[in-house]
Amino acid sequence: MSTLIRTSAAELASILATGEASAVEITQAHLDRIAAVDDQVHAFLHVDAEGALRSAAEVDKLRAAGDDVHVLAGVPIAVKDVVVTRGLPTTAGSAILRGWVPPYDATLVTRLKNAGMPILGKTNMDEFAMGSSTEHSAYGPTRNPWDLTRIPGGSGGGSAAALAAFEAPLAIGTDTGGSIRQPAAVTGTVGVKPTYGGVSRYGLIAMASSLDQAGPCTRSVLDAALLHSVIGGHDPMDSTSLAGPVPAVVEAARNADVSGMRIGIITELTGDGFQLGVRERFDSSLAHLVDAGAQVVEVSCPSFVYALAAYYLVMPSEVSSNLAKFDAMRYGLRVFPEGIDDPSAEQVMAATRDAGFGDEVKRRIILGTYALSSGYYDAYYGSAQKVRSLIAADFAAAFEQADVLVSPTAPTTAFPLGAKLSDPLSMYMQDIATIPANLAGVPGISLPCGLAGEDGLPVGFQILAPAMKDERLYAVGSALEQRLHHAWGGPLLHRIPALTETKEA
Ligand code: GLN
């Protein structure tokens, strides 16, 4: 196994700069690893070996010619399959988009390409990003590299698993209610949901437009900051894109300065609902932050107890509208109903949506259509929007008392495949701590804070900051990461059980 695959993106950048390894070598090492382990992990839905090697070769040529290139030029990346990529199949984990090849690139993909980052392929996900386990993918589940009988989180389980299995040094995720942060938590990786509007949504297949946010998935806080700087910043193609420069996230990650910072523990996101080992790792991380010079305070956000309920009205309402475009006429699958000789367009649409959407997607379309229906709109959607304002007000009040807020990222460690499939509500509970940030549009990070005593599986530590203060996530995250690495004698992923390489590279 090549050591290049265990190297951070920041280190790969300096290896490339000094010429110790070429972009082609680095890209090939990751493609070999994918070939050797992905039949067990199933992080990828599509691998683009040829395209990745071609762009790596171009970067090598530019460097050899002495051209100025981006620091991450030649560092390969995996992209969640909800992000459109010109010429590469994009399915969003759904059978309804099987075989669809987009004619354009998402803005964030254009930015990766402009930076010279080879795209290794597209990663598996819950269908249309609906789920917390990647089991709702129409193409079969992804497995957690820590324990192949367990889930890698969701909906971005493929991106997180690709990092933990050393198949990619960097990945892209999207987070509507926790799909970057919860997979990061249960795989021992790092995930950032930037401030809403901080990374362009142009070219993301929309789930719930007022909540969706793309962001970095990495193995270190600094790597996340480097990637955030590549994909972030204003985009005229997205009407909700923020004006102004990307926050100074790389500087914050490098300085890791938390002296005098007030860290607020959210009372409502601690306690009995969280697995014992999760709480223990969370508490010991707080001690490290105090050691680094921060001050810990307790803050209450009373409306957070309604966040999950509000989310499961706002999100399905937007889903029912966003997914109306999958009508068998414009993209992907088209199914003709059986036994009807001359079917109407409506009959073809119905047969296609019946065959092409999975159960979880149908459940949410039905929920959302109901919540928006005449006579119920005020009672459901209207009330949920009011709760959303209360949650934003809770955040505003909490950020008067603290510079960042913290909680465990997820209530449990990775659960066994199949454990929650028949009980949607218990699956939804996975996002209890991540959803408030989406409802309010504030940024959040999850970073690994140790292994739970009872099952030896990774635990995530969540940090939330006020909107457009993303740099604080990186300052606090980096300070905690440094102390934890010191205590562990290296990154947590060094303790992951080795996967058997089934195919000769
Ligand atoms: N797990 C949450 C859901 O099922 C969040 C998904 C997401 O962030 N895309 O809706």
XYZ file of C-alpha atoms and ligand atoms in Angstrom:
515
model
C 0.000 0.000 0.000
C 1.415 3.350 -1.029
C 2.041 5.816 1.821
C 0.713 8.543 -0.483
C -2.849 7.474 0.284
C -2.437 8.083 4.024
C -1.042 11.563 3.506
C -3.093 14.687 4.206
C -3.981 17.062 1.376
C -1.773 19.757 2.927
C 1.191 17.371 2.928
C 0.403 16.167 -0.597
C 0.467 19.826 -1.643
C 4.008 20.217 -0.340
C 5.106 16.863 -1.805
C 3.858 18.127 -5.171
C 5.541 21.489 -4.722
C 8.923 19.915 -3.979
C 8.518 17.378 -6.766
C 8.818 14.365 -4.440
C 5.832 12.814 -6.186
C 3.871 13.781 -9.281
C 0.138 14.389 -9.537
C -0.100 11.304 -11.752
C 1.598 9.144 -9.094
C -0.636 10.483 -6.337
C -3.785 10.048 -8.420
C -2.754 6.545 -9.505
C -2.093 5.530 -5.866
C -5.675 6.475 -4.987
C -7.128 4.752 -8.055
C -5.199 1.603 -7.084
C -6.571 1.777 -3.571
C -10.117 2.197 -4.927
C -9.584 -0.856 -7.128
C -8.282 -2.816 -4.132
C -10.914 -2.026 -1.489
C -14.010 -0.417 -2.972
C -15.782 -3.700 -3.663
C -15.942 -4.025 0.150
C -16.630 -0.367 1.042
C -18.709 0.727 -1.976
C -17.926 4.396 -1.470
C -18.035 5.091 -5.225
C -20.860 4.910 -7.732
C -18.616 5.888 -10.598
C -14.821 6.052 -10.903
C -13.267 8.211 -13.618
C -9.715 6.857 -13.801
C -9.089 8.219 -17.258
C -10.343 11.746 -16.542
C -8.517 11.940 -13.202
C -5.210 10.821 -14.719
C -5.638 13.209 -17.632
C -6.082 16.218 -15.370
C -3.206 15.038 -13.140
C -0.945 14.854 -16.200
C -1.944 18.394 -17.188
C -0.978 19.692 -13.749
C 2.359 17.881 -13.896
C 3.016 19.505 -17.262
C 2.209 22.984 -15.914
C 4.461 22.493 -12.899
C 7.282 21.189 -15.084
C 6.942 24.311 -17.237
C 7.292 26.437 -14.115
C 3.731 27.824 -14.340
C 1.991 29.177 -11.269
C -0.510 26.607 -10.035
C -2.948 26.444 -7.134
C -1.538 24.895 -3.908
C -3.960 21.972 -4.232
C -3.245 21.449 -7.952
C -2.756 17.727 -8.436
C -4.439 16.687 -5.176
C -7.306 14.360 -6.165
C -10.853 14.581 -4.826
C -14.074 12.550 -4.731
C -17.412 14.288 -5.338
C -20.813 13.338 -3.901
C -23.120 12.148 -6.647
C -25.675 14.902 -5.961
C -23.270 17.401 -7.572
C -23.512 17.596 -11.357
C -20.384 16.872 -13.376
C -20.222 17.444 -17.123
C -19.708 14.178 -18.958
C -19.754 12.052 -15.776
C -22.853 10.103 -14.715
C -24.767 11.827 -11.902
C -27.595 9.944 -10.197
C -28.046 11.459 -6.710
C -28.291 7.832 -5.582
C -31.624 7.468 -7.396
C -32.799 4.949 -9.984
C -34.761 7.755 -11.643
C -31.471 9.324 -12.792
C -29.758 6.078 -13.765
C -27.548 6.782 -16.759
C -28.050 10.545 -16.745
C -24.945 12.422 -17.873
C -25.180 16.153 -17.100
C -24.326 18.677 -19.820
C -22.730 21.120 -17.354
C -20.596 21.390 -14.219
C -21.709 22.665 -10.829
C -19.875 25.870 -9.925
C -17.950 24.071 -7.209
C -16.800 21.470 -9.748
C -15.630 24.236 -12.092
C -13.644 25.656 -9.165
C -12.060 22.268 -8.413
C -11.120 21.914 -12.062
C -9.731 25.463 -12.231
C -7.571 24.624 -9.193
C -6.255 21.581 -11.080
C -7.743 18.981 -8.749
C -8.287 15.594 -10.454
C -11.787 14.207 -9.853
C -11.533 10.526 -8.902
C -15.234 9.811 -9.210
C -18.699 10.196 -7.727
C -19.582 8.956 -4.254
C -22.553 6.979 -3.021
C -25.340 8.616 -1.027
C -28.879 8.161 0.219
C -31.313 8.771 -2.622
C -31.586 12.543 -3.202
C -29.662 13.004 0.088
C -32.530 11.673 2.208
C -31.204 9.562 5.036
C -28.567 9.111 7.713
C -27.039 5.786 6.706
C -26.558 5.645 2.895
C -28.856 2.613 2.968
C -31.441 4.520 0.928
C -29.155 4.538 -2.125
C -30.759 2.796 -5.103
C -27.317 1.298 -5.788
C -26.766 -0.531 -2.504
C -25.287 0.718 0.776
C -21.804 1.988 1.558
C -20.048 0.281 4.477
C -18.160 1.938 7.317
C -14.417 1.229 6.972
C -14.147 1.019 10.793
C -16.485 -1.984 10.760
C -17.903 -3.220 7.465
C -21.107 -4.422 9.163
C -21.976 -0.837 10.130
C -23.322 2.226 8.367
C -21.007 5.118 7.319
C -23.652 7.731 8.136
C -25.670 9.595 5.562
C -26.610 10.937 3.308
C -22.964 11.502 2.364
C -21.703 8.111 3.553
C -19.777 7.543 0.328
C -17.644 10.672 0.663
C -16.889 10.000 4.351
C -16.120 6.305 3.773
C -13.825 7.143 0.827
C -11.728 9.284 3.198
C -11.670 6.732 6.023
C -10.734 3.948 3.603
C -7.901 6.098 2.178
C -9.496 6.019 -1.279
C -9.426 9.836 -1.540
C -7.624 12.547 0.451
C -10.494 15.030 -0.012
C -14.187 14.832 -0.826
C -17.230 17.030 -1.366
C -20.437 16.609 0.608
C -23.777 18.368 0.962
C -25.575 19.031 4.219
C -29.316 19.704 4.413
C -29.789 18.469 7.969
C -26.452 16.888 8.826
C -25.293 14.902 5.791
C -21.728 16.218 5.915
C -21.325 16.298 9.708
C -22.981 13.036 10.816
C -21.068 10.836 8.314
C -17.873 12.611 9.435
C -18.730 11.807 13.052
C -19.339 8.090 12.551
C -16.311 7.548 10.286
C -13.731 9.501 12.304
C -13.310 12.175 9.614
C -13.833 15.945 9.394
C -16.857 17.596 7.757
C -17.829 21.240 7.427
C -21.195 22.767 6.584
C -20.295 26.369 5.684
C -22.637 29.302 6.322
C -25.713 29.020 4.083
C -24.765 30.708 0.814
C -21.030 30.382 1.490
C -20.559 27.753 -1.233
C -22.564 27.950 -4.446
C -25.572 25.652 -4.821
C -25.512 26.013 -8.621
C -25.382 22.470 -9.967
C -26.374 20.692 -6.756
C -29.447 18.544 -7.341
C -31.741 20.286 -4.875
C -33.259 18.491 -1.915
C -34.490 21.421 0.225
C -33.148 24.638 -1.264
C -33.407 26.785 1.863
C -31.319 24.248 3.829
C -28.897 22.659 1.302
C -25.233 23.559 1.621
C -22.179 21.971 -0.005
C -18.938 21.742 1.921
C -15.609 20.000 2.516
C -15.146 16.415 3.751
C -11.552 15.717 4.818
C -9.308 13.954 7.332
C -7.987 17.113 9.012
C -9.233 20.572 9.928
C -6.535 22.317 7.866
C -7.438 20.226 4.804
C -11.063 21.297 5.225
C -9.993 24.948 5.335
C -7.878 24.559 2.184
C -10.776 22.940 0.332
C -13.284 25.478 1.691
C -11.173 28.253 0.147
C -11.273 26.546 -3.254
C -15.034 26.012 -3.432
C -16.276 29.001 -1.406
C -17.088 32.541 -2.457
C -19.714 34.430 -4.409
C -21.319 32.906 -7.486
C -23.636 34.999 -9.666
C -25.325 31.746 -10.798
C -26.782 31.202 -7.298
C -29.217 33.882 -6.113
C -28.658 32.911 -2.455
C -24.863 33.052 -2.748
C -23.244 35.400 -0.226
C -21.385 38.460 -1.432
C -17.935 39.146 -0.067
C -14.786 37.096 0.269
C -14.435 33.598 1.751
C -13.775 33.915 5.502
C -10.074 33.589 6.463
C -10.431 29.895 7.227
C -6.904 28.742 6.342
C -5.282 31.358 8.583
C -7.660 30.409 11.404
C -6.852 26.710 11.009
C -3.126 27.418 11.021
C -3.231 29.769 14.036
C -5.544 27.522 16.092
C -5.875 30.293 18.631
C -8.704 29.940 21.166
C -7.293 31.953 24.038
C -10.073 33.921 25.685
C -12.752 32.379 23.484
C -16.074 31.539 25.067
C -17.271 28.019 24.187
C -20.988 27.487 24.859
C -22.278 24.001 25.627
C -25.863 23.722 24.378
C -27.839 22.370 27.339
C -30.550 20.887 25.121
C -27.971 18.851 23.165
C -26.367 17.010 26.039
C -27.571 14.382 28.456
C -29.574 11.207 28.321
C -30.419 11.098 24.631
C -26.727 10.657 23.826
C -24.834 7.358 24.066
C -22.589 7.199 27.153
C -19.338 6.867 25.187
C -20.346 9.859 23.045
C -20.871 12.001 26.137
C -17.579 10.870 27.669
C -15.538 11.778 24.591
C -17.374 15.096 24.321
C -16.649 15.983 27.964
C -12.976 15.120 27.744
C -12.664 17.278 24.607
C -14.007 20.251 26.543
C -11.202 19.799 29.028
C -8.694 20.049 26.161
C -10.259 23.315 25.001
C -10.027 24.770 28.511
C -6.415 23.663 28.540
C -5.914 25.599 25.286
C -7.113 28.779 26.993
C -10.825 28.800 26.190
C -13.576 29.407 28.668
C -16.543 27.028 28.817
C -20.037 28.343 29.552
C -23.459 26.720 29.413
C -26.148 28.159 27.157
C -29.760 27.207 26.703
C -31.525 27.083 23.324
C -35.045 26.082 24.378
C -36.533 25.972 20.865
C -34.028 23.363 19.679
C -36.315 20.633 21.015
C -38.701 21.511 18.153
C -36.003 21.567 15.466
C -36.498 18.004 14.239
C -40.278 18.470 13.979
C -39.900 21.766 12.112
C -37.287 20.241 9.779
C -39.584 17.338 8.886
C -42.166 19.864 7.658
C -39.961 22.460 5.958
C -37.686 19.899 4.260
C -40.416 17.606 2.812
C -42.373 20.666 1.640
C -39.377 21.809 -0.386
C -38.682 18.221 -1.478
C -42.198 17.819 -2.883
C -41.656 20.891 -5.013
C -38.013 20.274 -6.020
C -38.633 16.669 -7.056
C -41.618 17.523 -9.251
C -39.200 18.005 -12.151
C -38.456 14.269 -12.317
C -41.342 13.711 -14.651
C -39.966 11.149 -17.158
C -39.917 13.843 -19.827
C -36.707 15.708 -19.089
C -34.139 13.405 -17.487
C -33.173 9.814 -16.912
C -35.689 7.034 -16.532
C -38.923 6.706 -18.544
C -41.276 3.849 -17.699
C -44.382 2.983 -19.714
C -47.222 1.600 -17.594
C -47.997 -2.043 -18.201
C -51.201 -2.999 -19.967
C -51.947 0.478 -21.365
C -51.577 0.728 -25.136
C -51.490 4.448 -25.590
C -50.566 5.925 -22.194
C -51.016 9.617 -21.460
C -48.089 11.754 -20.287
C -49.552 11.634 -16.761
C -49.646 7.830 -16.835
C -46.000 7.683 -17.956
C -45.044 10.168 -15.222
C -46.849 8.125 -12.582
C -45.306 4.832 -13.713
C -41.845 6.403 -13.877
C -42.048 8.036 -10.456
C -43.432 4.835 -8.977
C -40.563 2.762 -10.380
C -37.831 5.389 -10.083
C -38.247 6.723 -6.536
C -37.499 4.661 -3.432
C -39.731 4.427 -0.352
C -38.025 7.185 1.657
C -38.313 9.663 -1.213
C -41.990 8.809 -1.712
C -42.631 9.163 2.021
C -41.208 12.684 1.984
C -43.013 13.768 -1.189
C -46.295 12.631 0.380
C -45.511 14.384 3.684
C -44.555 17.601 1.923
C -47.519 17.607 -0.426
C -49.807 17.174 2.575
C -48.089 19.906 4.610
C -48.491 22.370 1.746
C -52.050 21.459 0.828
C -54.794 24.028 1.071
C -56.245 24.201 4.563
C -53.171 22.677 6.184
C -50.524 25.127 5.027
C -50.755 27.442 8.067
C -51.037 24.619 10.555
C -47.979 22.748 9.279
C -45.662 24.674 6.976
C -46.545 28.047 8.534
C -45.964 26.784 12.086
C -42.700 25.161 11.096
C -41.475 28.446 9.643
C -42.316 30.182 12.925
C -40.320 27.568 14.841
C -37.482 28.227 12.423
C -37.498 31.902 13.460
C -37.450 30.904 17.129
C -34.425 28.692 16.514
C -32.620 31.538 14.771
C -33.472 33.768 17.757
C -32.093 31.142 20.161
C -28.839 31.095 18.186
C -28.639 34.890 18.240
C -29.111 34.961 22.012
C -26.631 32.124 22.566
C -23.999 33.867 20.441
C -24.283 36.870 22.790
C -22.938 34.627 25.537
C -20.501 32.486 23.573
C -18.260 32.840 20.502
C -19.002 29.273 19.360
C -21.476 26.631 20.482
C -20.618 22.956 20.892
C -22.349 19.587 21.183
C -21.750 15.996 20.173
C -22.391 15.728 16.409
C -24.574 12.613 16.550
C -26.326 10.880 19.440
C -24.722 7.482 18.747
C -21.744 5.904 17.045
C -22.208 3.984 13.758
C -25.080 1.516 14.056
C -25.305 -1.855 12.275
C -26.623 -1.918 8.708
C -30.351 -2.557 8.743
C -30.814 -1.545 12.398
C -32.972 1.502 11.732
C -34.403 0.794 8.290
C -37.840 -0.200 9.509
C -38.098 2.731 11.910
C -37.812 6.081 10.059
C -38.203 8.131 13.252
C -35.201 6.559 14.940
C -33.203 7.210 11.756
C -34.350 10.867 11.816
C -33.116 11.194 15.425
C -29.516 10.874 14.167
C -29.728 14.532 13.112
C -31.059 15.927 16.356
C -27.876 17.948 16.964
C -27.089 18.941 13.379
C -30.467 20.199 12.087
C -30.665 23.489 14.069
C -27.669 24.866 12.124
C -29.398 24.230 8.773
C -32.638 25.825 9.936
C -30.748 28.961 10.987
C -28.147 28.951 8.196
C -25.169 28.998 10.570
C -21.925 27.097 9.883
C -20.844 23.911 11.651
C -17.953 21.455 11.732
C -17.632 17.903 13.007
C -14.229 16.553 13.925
C -13.241 13.244 15.500
C -12.861 13.386 19.294
C -12.072 9.767 20.138
C -13.524 6.278 20.273
C -16.524 5.401 22.444
C -15.571 3.135 25.348
C -18.414 0.665 24.821
C -17.906 -0.106 21.106
C -14.552 1.369 20.070
C -16.171 3.436 17.300
C -15.464 7.092 16.402
C -17.305 9.992 18.049
C -17.773 13.439 16.494
C -17.441 16.819 18.197
C -19.598 19.575 16.678
C -18.728 23.281 16.713
C -21.210 25.924 15.500
C -20.455 29.592 14.793
C -22.505 32.663 13.855
C -23.285 33.118 10.152
C -20.250 34.279 8.149
C -17.912 33.585 11.063
C -16.827 30.230 9.611
C -13.217 30.958 10.578
C -14.130 30.325 14.227
C -14.965 26.688 13.424
C -11.448 26.251 12.114
C -9.717 28.056 14.978
C -11.480 25.989 17.633
C -11.448 22.793 15.564
C -7.733 23.062 14.907
C -6.894 23.803 18.550
C -8.876 20.766 19.681
C -7.437 18.572 16.932
C -3.853 19.494 17.890
C -4.424 18.588 21.519
C -6.235 15.358 20.712
C -3.526 14.261 18.279
C -0.951 14.975 20.941
C -2.899 12.910 23.493
C -3.416 10.016 21.024
C 0.090 10.140 19.570
C -1.330 10.791 16.054
C -4.616 11.104 14.155
C -7.543 8.904 15.192
C -7.652 7.267 11.747
C -4.279 5.665 12.475
C -6.239 3.274 14.686
C -8.664 2.118 12.004
C -8.475 -1.645 11.355
C -6.727 -2.317 8.028
C -8.941 -3.346 5.110
C -7.804 -6.358 3.113
C -6.686 -5.312 -0.330
C -8.579 -7.780 -2.465
C -7.201 -6.886 -5.867
C -3.577 -6.524 -6.846
C -2.874 -2.890 -7.545
N -30.421 12.828 7.521
C -31.152 14.022 7.207
C -32.309 13.688 6.330
O -32.553 12.561 6.109
C -30.250 15.027 6.569
C -29.977 14.743 5.153
C -29.058 15.736 4.536
O -28.415 16.528 5.211
N -29.018 15.720 3.231
O -33.000 14.531 5.856
